[in-house]
PDB file of C-alpha atoms (C1' of nucleotides) in Angstrom:
ATOM      1  CA  MET A   1    -102.874 -36.903  83.697  1.00  0.00           C
ATOM      2  CA  SER A   2    -103.213 -35.783  87.663  1.00  0.00           C
ATOM      3  CA  ASP A   3    -107.155 -35.894  87.293  1.00  0.00           C
ATOM      4  CA  PHE A   4    -108.869 -38.373  89.619  1.00  0.00           C
ATOM      5  CA  PHE A   5    -109.759 -40.906  86.528  1.00  0.00           C
ATOM      6  CA  SER A   6    -106.493 -40.772  85.369  1.00  0.00           C
ATOM      7  CA  GLN A   7    -104.729 -41.449  88.531  1.00  0.00           C
ATOM      8  CA  VAL A   8    -107.213 -44.496  89.001  1.00  0.00           C
ATOM      9  CA  TYR A   9    -106.323 -45.804  85.398  1.00  0.00           C
ATOM     10  CA  GLU A  10    -102.621 -45.538  86.433  1.00  0.00           C
ATOM     11  CA  VAL A  11    -103.258 -47.635  89.717  1.00  0.00           C
ATOM     12  CA  VAL A  12    -105.580 -50.031  88.063  1.00  0.00           C
ATOM     13  CA  LYS A  13    -102.829 -50.916  85.265  1.00  0.00           C
ATOM     14  CA  LEU A  14    -100.339 -51.657  88.030  1.00  0.00           C
ATOM     15  CA  ILE A  15    -102.604 -54.752  89.001  1.00  0.00           C
ATOM     16  CA  PRO A  16    -100.757 -58.044  88.236  1.00  0.00           C
ATOM     17  CA  ALA A  17    -102.741 -60.985  86.569  1.00  0.00           C
ATOM     18  CA  GLY A  18    -104.470 -63.043  89.206  1.00  0.00           C
ATOM     19  CA  ARG A  19    -104.781 -60.179  92.073  1.00  0.00           C
ATOM     20  CA  VAL A  20    -107.485 -57.835  92.775  1.00  0.00           C
ATOM     21  CA  THR A  21    -108.099 -54.828  94.687  1.00  0.00           C
ATOM     22  CA  SER A  22    -111.124 -52.689  95.414  1.00  0.00           C
ATOM     23  CA  TYR A  23    -112.618 -49.240  94.766  1.00  0.00           C
ATOM     24  CA  GLY A  24    -112.265 -48.422  98.127  1.00  0.00           C
ATOM     25  CA  ALA A  25    -108.453 -48.897  98.154  1.00  0.00           C
ATOM     26  CA  ILE A  26    -107.889 -47.340  95.232  1.00  0.00           C
ATOM     27  CA  ALA A  27    -109.736 -44.203  96.310  1.00  0.00           C
ATOM     28  CA  ALA A  28    -107.778 -44.061  99.761  1.00  0.00           C
ATOM     29  CA  TYR A  29    -104.681 -44.554  97.966  1.00  0.00           C
ATOM     30  CA  LEU A  30    -105.355 -41.636  96.017  1.00  0.00           C
ATOM     31  CA  GLY A  31    -106.152 -39.763  99.231  1.00  0.00           C
ATOM     32  CA  SER A  32    -110.263 -39.727  98.855  1.00  0.00           C
ATOM     33  CA  PRO A  33    -111.350 -42.678 100.923  1.00  0.00           C
ATOM     34  CA  GLY A  34    -115.102 -41.620 100.413  1.00  0.00           C
ATOM     35  CA  ALA A  35    -114.467 -41.547  96.770  1.00  0.00           C
ATOM     36  CA  ALA A  36    -114.732 -45.071  95.969  1.00  0.00           C
ATOM     37  CA  ARG A  37    -117.674 -44.522  93.818  1.00  0.00           C
ATOM     38  CA  MET A  38    -115.682 -42.237  91.605  1.00  0.00           C
ATOM     39  CA  VAL A  39    -113.501 -45.319  91.157  1.00  0.00           C
ATOM     40  CA  GLY A  40    -116.161 -47.527  89.533  1.00  0.00           C
ATOM     41  CA  TRP A  41    -117.395 -44.640  87.567  1.00  0.00           C
ATOM     42  CA  ALA A  42    -113.855 -44.198  86.406  1.00  0.00           C
ATOM     43  CA  MET A  43    -114.122 -48.078  85.269  1.00  0.00           C
ATOM     44  CA  ASN A  44    -117.373 -47.283  83.725  1.00  0.00           C
ATOM     45  CA  ALA A  45    -115.218 -44.667  81.519  1.00  0.00           C
ATOM     46  CA  SER A  46    -112.310 -46.723  81.015  1.00  0.00           C
ATOM     47  CA  HIS A  47    -112.708 -47.174  77.958  1.00  0.00           C
ATOM     48  CA  HIS A  48    -112.178 -43.576  77.275  1.00  0.00           C
ATOM     49  CA  HIS A  49    -108.497 -44.412  77.748  1.00  0.00           C
ATOM     50  CA  PRO A  50    -105.968 -45.320  75.141  1.00  0.00           C
ATOM     51  CA  ASP A  51    -104.394 -48.111  77.113  1.00  0.00           C
ATOM     52  CA  PHE A  52    -105.851 -51.606  78.342  1.00  0.00           C
ATOM     53  CA  VAL A  53    -107.406 -50.801  81.791  1.00  0.00           C
ATOM     54  CA  PRO A  54    -108.244 -54.294  83.569  1.00  0.00           C
ATOM     55  CA  ALA A  55    -111.595 -53.374  85.148  1.00  0.00           C
ATOM     56  CA  HIS A  56    -112.400 -57.067  85.944  1.00  0.00           C
ATOM     57  CA  ARG A  57    -109.507 -56.670  88.499  1.00  0.00           C
ATOM     58  CA  VAL A  58    -111.418 -53.991  90.718  1.00  0.00           C
ATOM     59  CA  VAL A  59    -114.164 -55.779  92.905  1.00  0.00           C
ATOM     60  CA  ASN A  60    -115.875 -54.230  95.982  1.00  0.00           C
ATOM     61  CA  ARG A  61    -114.663 -54.677  99.374  1.00  0.00           C
ATOM     62  CA  ASN A  62    -116.415 -57.913  99.889  1.00  0.00           C
ATOM     63  CA  GLY A  63    -114.585 -59.519  96.713  1.00  0.00           C
ATOM     64  CA  LEU A  64    -117.913 -59.336  95.150  1.00  0.00           C
ATOM     65  CA  LEU A  65    -118.251 -58.956  91.257  1.00  0.00           C
ATOM     66  CA  THR A  66    -120.679 -55.936  91.713  1.00  0.00           C
ATOM     67  CA  GLY A  67    -119.523 -54.558  88.336  1.00  0.00           C
ATOM     68  CA  LYS A  68    -119.991 -57.602  86.370  1.00  0.00           C
ATOM     69  CA  HIS A  69    -123.262 -55.985  84.292  1.00  0.00           C
ATOM     70  CA  HIS A  70    -121.419 -53.563  83.026  1.00  0.00           C
ATOM     71  CA  PHE A  71    -119.393 -55.974  81.027  1.00  0.00           C
ATOM     72  CA  ASP A  72    -120.405 -57.067  77.309  1.00  0.00           C
ATOM     73  CA  THR A  73    -121.985 -59.988  79.217  1.00  0.00           C
ATOM     74  CA  PRO A  74    -122.398 -60.535  82.952  1.00  0.00           C
ATOM     75  CA  ASN A  75    -120.142 -63.813  83.001  1.00  0.00           C
ATOM     76  CA  VAL A  76    -117.044 -61.878  80.978  1.00  0.00           C
ATOM     77  CA  MET A  77    -115.718 -60.415  84.765  1.00  0.00           C
ATOM     78  CA  LYS A  78    -115.909 -63.684  86.548  1.00  0.00           C
ATOM     79  CA  GLU A  79    -114.485 -65.876  83.313  1.00  0.00           C
ATOM     80  CA  LEU A  80    -111.702 -63.232  83.125  1.00  0.00           C
ATOM     81  CA  LEU A  81    -110.611 -63.520  86.648  1.00  0.00           C
ATOM     82  CA  GLU A  82    -110.975 -67.518  86.292  1.00  0.00           C
ATOM     83  CA  ASN A  83    -108.305 -67.089  83.515  1.00  0.00           C
ATOM     84  CA  GLU A  84    -106.253 -65.922  85.731  1.00  0.00           C
ATOM     85  CA  GLY A  85    -106.445 -68.453  88.393  1.00  0.00           C
ATOM     86  CA  LEU A  86    -108.938 -66.998  90.426  1.00  0.00           C
ATOM     87  CA  LEU A  87    -111.948 -69.247  92.323  1.00  0.00           C
ATOM     88  CA  PHE A  88    -115.397 -68.453  92.992  1.00  0.00           C
ATOM     89  CA  ASP A  89    -118.189 -69.503  95.327  1.00  0.00           C
ATOM     90  CA  ASP A  90    -121.805 -69.878  94.260  1.00  0.00           C
ATOM     91  CA  ASN A  91    -122.071 -66.073  94.740  1.00  0.00           C
ATOM     92  CA  ASP A  92    -119.852 -64.972  92.337  1.00  0.00           C
ATOM     93  CA  GLN A  93    -117.400 -64.108  95.490  1.00  0.00           C
ATOM     94  CA  ILE A  94    -113.897 -64.392  95.136  1.00  0.00           C
ATOM     95  CA  LEU A  95    -112.326 -67.549  97.430  1.00  0.00           C
ATOM     96  CA  ASN A  96    -109.377 -66.523  99.332  1.00  0.00           C
ATOM     97  CA  PHE A  97    -110.119 -62.858  98.966  1.00  0.00           C
ATOM     98  CA  GLU A  98    -107.581 -61.807 101.371  1.00  0.00           C
ATOM     99  CA  GLU A  99    -104.801 -63.549  99.370  1.00  0.00           C
ATOM    100  CA  ARG A 100    -105.787 -62.494  96.098  1.00  0.00           C
ATOM    101  CA  PHE A 101    -106.180 -58.643  97.314  1.00  0.00           C
ATOM    102  CA  TRP A 102    -103.490 -56.490  96.104  1.00  0.00           C
ATOM    103  CA  ASP A 103    -103.447 -52.982  97.842  1.00  0.00           C
ATOM    104  CA  PRO A 104    -101.757 -50.194  96.411  1.00  0.00           C
ATOM    105  CA  ALA A 105    -101.233 -48.598  99.311  1.00  0.00           C
ATOM    106  CA  LYS A 106     -98.686 -51.262 100.581  1.00  0.00           C
ATOM    107  CA  GLU A 107     -97.998 -52.761  97.118  1.00  0.00           C
ATOM    108  CA  LEU A 108     -96.880 -49.962  95.943  1.00  0.00           C
ATOM    109  CA  SER A 109     -96.097 -48.265  98.980  1.00  0.00           C
ATOM    110  CA  LEU A 110     -95.036 -44.691  98.219  1.00  0.00           C
TER     111      LEU A 110
ATOM    112  C1'  DC B   1    -128.491 -23.448  86.446  1.00  0.00           C
ATOM    113  C1'  DA B   2    -130.607 -27.440  89.492  1.00  0.00           C
ATOM    114  C1'  DC B   3    -131.377 -31.781  90.338  1.00  0.00           C
ATOM    115  C1'  DC B   4    -130.342 -36.832  89.412  1.00  0.00           C
ATOM    116  C1'  DT B   5    -127.723 -40.931  89.296  1.00  0.00           C
ATOM    117  C1'  DG B   6    -123.695 -44.074  90.053  1.00  0.00           C
ATOM    118  C1'  DA B   7    -119.303 -50.875  88.908  1.00  0.00           C
ATOM    119  C1'  DC B   8    -118.493 -47.610  97.144  1.00  0.00           C
ATOM    120  C1'  DG B   9    -118.205 -47.763 102.073  1.00  0.00           C
ATOM    121  C1'  DA B  10    -118.349 -46.715 106.535  1.00  0.00           C
ATOM    122  C1'  DC B  11    -121.653 -45.285 110.050  1.00  0.00           C
ATOM    123  C1'  DC B  12    -126.015 -45.694 112.461  1.00  0.00           C
ATOM    124  C1'  DT B  13    -130.687 -47.026 113.880  1.00  0.00           C
TER     125       DT B  13
ATOM    126  C1'  DT C   1    -128.877 -58.931 110.284  1.00  0.00           C
ATOM    127  C1'  DA C   2    -130.730 -55.641 107.491  1.00  0.00           C
ATOM    128  C1'  DG C   3    -131.860 -51.290 105.542  1.00  0.00           C
ATOM    129  C1'  DG C   4    -131.449 -46.014 105.387  1.00  0.00           C
ATOM    130  C1'  DT C   5    -128.338 -42.072 105.319  1.00  0.00           C
ATOM    131  C1'  DC C   6    -124.161 -39.193 104.081  1.00  0.00           C
ATOM    132  C1'  DG C   7    -119.901 -38.430 101.440  1.00  0.00           C
ATOM    133  C1'  DC C   8    -117.105 -38.632  97.717  1.00  0.00           C
ATOM    134  C1'  DC C   9    -116.650 -36.119  92.302  1.00  0.00           C
ATOM    135  C1'  DA C  10    -118.019 -36.425  87.608  1.00  0.00           C
ATOM    136  C1'  DG C  11    -121.308 -36.023  84.061  1.00  0.00           C
ATOM    137  C1'  DG C  12    -126.092 -36.459  82.037  1.00  0.00           C
ATOM    138  C1'  DT C  13    -130.587 -34.478  81.431  1.00  0.00           C
TER     139       DT C  13
END
DNA sequence: CACCTGACGACCT
DNA sequence: TAGGTCGCCAGGT
């Protein structure tokens, strides 16, 4: 439960629908700013987790859907987010990303 | 056991 | 502006 992965899942599960956060923000929140890659790795292994982990709500720092190729089909991630009210430009980048950004360090502010 | 790779990101040419 | 390097941690070969 104190594993880095488990902590990542705990945070991701707290992301509200219609909001998104970044790999780096989660890593920083967990105290390992340089471990953003691990967050992505954790998402990749999220199927190993018993609970639902909204991996589609985690994007890179530009609001770009860099992980879309890891879903069943490349458009699933985008469609899930659109269902939650997010909009995208022609580059699969989230519009109004700053407004939609959910920073665990701030929102959860321990 | 050593080496490689990866859903990132900050920094440095 | 674009491209290369490095750190981060875990898991696969």
